[in-house]
PDB file of C-alpha atoms in Angstrom:
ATOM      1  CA  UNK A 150      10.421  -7.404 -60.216  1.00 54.00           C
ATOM      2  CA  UNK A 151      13.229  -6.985 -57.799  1.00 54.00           C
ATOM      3  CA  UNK A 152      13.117  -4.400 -54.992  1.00 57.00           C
ATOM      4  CA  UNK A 153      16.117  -3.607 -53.294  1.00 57.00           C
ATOM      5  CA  UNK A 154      15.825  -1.756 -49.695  1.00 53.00           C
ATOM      6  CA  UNK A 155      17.739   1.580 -49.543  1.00 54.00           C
ATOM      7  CA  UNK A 156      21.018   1.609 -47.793  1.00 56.00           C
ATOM      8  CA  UNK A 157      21.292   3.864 -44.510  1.00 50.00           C
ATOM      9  CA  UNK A 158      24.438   5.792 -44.065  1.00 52.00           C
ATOM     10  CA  UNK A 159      26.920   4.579 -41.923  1.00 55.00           C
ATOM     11  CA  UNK A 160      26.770   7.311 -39.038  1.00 54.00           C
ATOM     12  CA  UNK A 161      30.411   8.560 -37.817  1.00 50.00           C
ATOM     13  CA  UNK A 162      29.461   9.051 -34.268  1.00 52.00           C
ATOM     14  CA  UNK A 163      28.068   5.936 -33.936  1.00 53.00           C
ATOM     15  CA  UNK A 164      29.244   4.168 -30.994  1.00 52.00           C
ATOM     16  CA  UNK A 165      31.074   0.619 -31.569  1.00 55.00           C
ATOM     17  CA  UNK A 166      29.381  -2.219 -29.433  1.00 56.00           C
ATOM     18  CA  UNK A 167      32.005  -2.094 -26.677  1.00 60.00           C
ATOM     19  CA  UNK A 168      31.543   1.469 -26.426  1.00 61.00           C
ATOM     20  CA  UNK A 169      27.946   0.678 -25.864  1.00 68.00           C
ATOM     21  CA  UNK A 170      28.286  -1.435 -23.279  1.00 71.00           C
ATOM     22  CA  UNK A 171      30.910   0.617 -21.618  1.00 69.00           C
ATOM     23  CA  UNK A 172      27.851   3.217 -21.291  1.00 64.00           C
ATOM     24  CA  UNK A 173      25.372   0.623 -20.134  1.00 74.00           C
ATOM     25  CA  UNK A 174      27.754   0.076 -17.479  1.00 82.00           C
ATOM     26  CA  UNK A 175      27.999   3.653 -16.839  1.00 83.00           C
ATOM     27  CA  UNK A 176      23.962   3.592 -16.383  1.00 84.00           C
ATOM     28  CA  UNK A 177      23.573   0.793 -14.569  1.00 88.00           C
ATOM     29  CA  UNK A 178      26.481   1.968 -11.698  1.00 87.00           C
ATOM     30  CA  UNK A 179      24.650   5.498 -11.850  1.00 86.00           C
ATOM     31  CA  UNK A 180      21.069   4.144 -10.940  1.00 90.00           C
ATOM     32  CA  UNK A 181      22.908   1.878  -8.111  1.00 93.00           C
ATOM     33  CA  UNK A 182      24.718   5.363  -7.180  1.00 91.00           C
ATOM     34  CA  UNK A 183      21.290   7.170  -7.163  1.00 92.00           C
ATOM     35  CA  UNK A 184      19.681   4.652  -5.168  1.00 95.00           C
ATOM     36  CA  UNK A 185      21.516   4.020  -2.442  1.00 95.00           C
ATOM     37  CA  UNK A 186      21.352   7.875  -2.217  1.00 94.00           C
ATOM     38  CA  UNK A 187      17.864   7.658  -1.775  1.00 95.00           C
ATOM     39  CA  UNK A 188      17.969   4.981   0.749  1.00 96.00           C
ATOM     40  CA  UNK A 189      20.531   6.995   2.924  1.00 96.00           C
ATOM     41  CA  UNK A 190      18.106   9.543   2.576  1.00 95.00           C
ATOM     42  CA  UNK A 191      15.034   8.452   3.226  1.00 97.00           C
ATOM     43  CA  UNK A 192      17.192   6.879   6.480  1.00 97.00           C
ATOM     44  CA  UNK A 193      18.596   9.857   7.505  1.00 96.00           C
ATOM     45  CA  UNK A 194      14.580  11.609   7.017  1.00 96.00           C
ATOM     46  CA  UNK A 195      13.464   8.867   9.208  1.00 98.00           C
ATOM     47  CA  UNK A 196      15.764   9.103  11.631  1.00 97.00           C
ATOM     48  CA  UNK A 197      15.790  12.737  11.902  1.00 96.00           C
ATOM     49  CA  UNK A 198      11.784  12.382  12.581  1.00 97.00           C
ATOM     50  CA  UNK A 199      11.875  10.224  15.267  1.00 96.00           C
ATOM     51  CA  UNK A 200      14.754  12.501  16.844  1.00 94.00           C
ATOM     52  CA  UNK A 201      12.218  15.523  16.489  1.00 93.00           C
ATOM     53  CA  UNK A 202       9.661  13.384  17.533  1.00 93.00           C
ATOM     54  CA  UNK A 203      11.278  12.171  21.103  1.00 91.00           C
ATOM     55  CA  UNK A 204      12.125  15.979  21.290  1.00 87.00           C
ATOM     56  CA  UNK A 205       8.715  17.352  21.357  1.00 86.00           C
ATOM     57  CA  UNK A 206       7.341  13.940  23.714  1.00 85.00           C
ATOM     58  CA  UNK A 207       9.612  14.737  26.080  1.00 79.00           C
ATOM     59  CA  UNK A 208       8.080  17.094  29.227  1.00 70.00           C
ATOM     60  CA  UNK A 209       9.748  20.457  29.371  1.00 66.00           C
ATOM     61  CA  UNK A 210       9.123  20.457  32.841  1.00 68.00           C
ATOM     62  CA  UNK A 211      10.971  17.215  34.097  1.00 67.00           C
ATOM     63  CA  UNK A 212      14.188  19.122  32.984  1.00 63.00           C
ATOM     64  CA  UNK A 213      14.653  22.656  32.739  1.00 68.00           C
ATOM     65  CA  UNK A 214      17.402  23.004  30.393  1.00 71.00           C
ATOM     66  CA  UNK A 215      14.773  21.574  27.665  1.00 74.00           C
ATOM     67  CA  UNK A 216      16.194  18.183  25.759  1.00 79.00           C
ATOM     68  CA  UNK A 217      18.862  16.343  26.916  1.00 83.00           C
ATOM     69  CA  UNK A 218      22.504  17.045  25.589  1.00 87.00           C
ATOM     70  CA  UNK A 219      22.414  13.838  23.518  1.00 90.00           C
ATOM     71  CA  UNK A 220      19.119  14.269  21.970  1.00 89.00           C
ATOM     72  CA  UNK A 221      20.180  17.755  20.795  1.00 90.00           C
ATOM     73  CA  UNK A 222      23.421  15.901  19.742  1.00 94.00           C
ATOM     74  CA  UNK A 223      21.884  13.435  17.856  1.00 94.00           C
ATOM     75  CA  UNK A 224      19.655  15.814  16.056  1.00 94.00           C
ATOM     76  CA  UNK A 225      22.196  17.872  14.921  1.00 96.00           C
ATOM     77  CA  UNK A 226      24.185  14.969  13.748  1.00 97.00           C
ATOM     78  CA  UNK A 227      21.260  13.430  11.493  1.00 96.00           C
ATOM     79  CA  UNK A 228      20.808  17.176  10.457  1.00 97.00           C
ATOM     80  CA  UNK A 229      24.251  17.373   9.039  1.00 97.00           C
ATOM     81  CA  UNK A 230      24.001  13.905   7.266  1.00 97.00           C
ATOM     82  CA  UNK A 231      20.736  15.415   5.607  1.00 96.00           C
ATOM     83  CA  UNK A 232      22.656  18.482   4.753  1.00 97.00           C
ATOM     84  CA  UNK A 233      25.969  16.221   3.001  1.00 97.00           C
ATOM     85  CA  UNK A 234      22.796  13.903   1.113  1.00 96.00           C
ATOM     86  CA  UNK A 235      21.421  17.498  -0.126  1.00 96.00           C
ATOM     87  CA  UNK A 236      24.972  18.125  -1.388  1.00 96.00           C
ATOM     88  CA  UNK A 237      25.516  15.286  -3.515  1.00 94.00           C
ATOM     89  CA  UNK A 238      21.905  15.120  -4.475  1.00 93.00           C
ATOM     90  CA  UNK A 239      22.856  18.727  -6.141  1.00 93.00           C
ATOM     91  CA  UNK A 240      26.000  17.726  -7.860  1.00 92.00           C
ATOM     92  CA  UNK A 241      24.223  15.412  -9.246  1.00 89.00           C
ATOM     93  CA  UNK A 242      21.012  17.081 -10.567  1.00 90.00           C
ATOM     94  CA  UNK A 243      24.183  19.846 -11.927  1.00 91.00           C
ATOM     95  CA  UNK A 244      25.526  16.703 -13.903  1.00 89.00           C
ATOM     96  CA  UNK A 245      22.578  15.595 -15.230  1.00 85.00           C
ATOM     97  CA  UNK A 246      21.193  19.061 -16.595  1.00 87.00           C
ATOM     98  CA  UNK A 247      24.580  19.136 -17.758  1.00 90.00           C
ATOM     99  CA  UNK A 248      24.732  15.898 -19.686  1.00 84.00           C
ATOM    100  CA  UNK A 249      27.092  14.517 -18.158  1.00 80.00           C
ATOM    101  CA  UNK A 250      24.660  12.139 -16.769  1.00 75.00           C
ATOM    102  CA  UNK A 251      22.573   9.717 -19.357  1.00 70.00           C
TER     103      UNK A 251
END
């Protein structure tokens, strides 16, 4: 008795196998993208902690204009760095629910 195995279609939008790896490439350079993102974030969250951190140590009666010019300086800077890494971090959450991302 001889069985023979069906035959599956050949699917049109079936990617060839450079295609695929073109995509791979894609995914693997996205992930690398997404995690240095998170590193720069969690440095800037860290950084921006121990800013707020040698704010509120320092005595607000050693110097009445409150924190130093360069503390408030510094804060501000590592605030706006937080605010660009909230930027791209929203482009690309709007790329992925848009599938233009995996």
């Amino acid at each position: 008795m001889h069985t023979s195995f069906p035959q599956f279609p050949q699917f049109p939008d079936a990617r060839p196998a450079g295609a695929t790896r073109i995509f791979v490439d894609k995914r693997k350079a996205w992930r690398e993208q997404e995690q240095q993102l998170i590193e720069k974030w969690n440095s800037a969250a860290q950084r921006y902690r121990d800013i707020m951190a040698r704010i509120a140590r320092e005595d607000p009666f050693a110097a009445p204009d409150g924190p130093s010019e360069e503390m408030m300086s510094q804060a501000a800077a590592v605030r706006a760095e937080i605010e660009a890494l909230r930027k791209k971090v929203a482009r690309l959450k709007a790329e992925f629910n848009s599938g233009k991302r995996y």
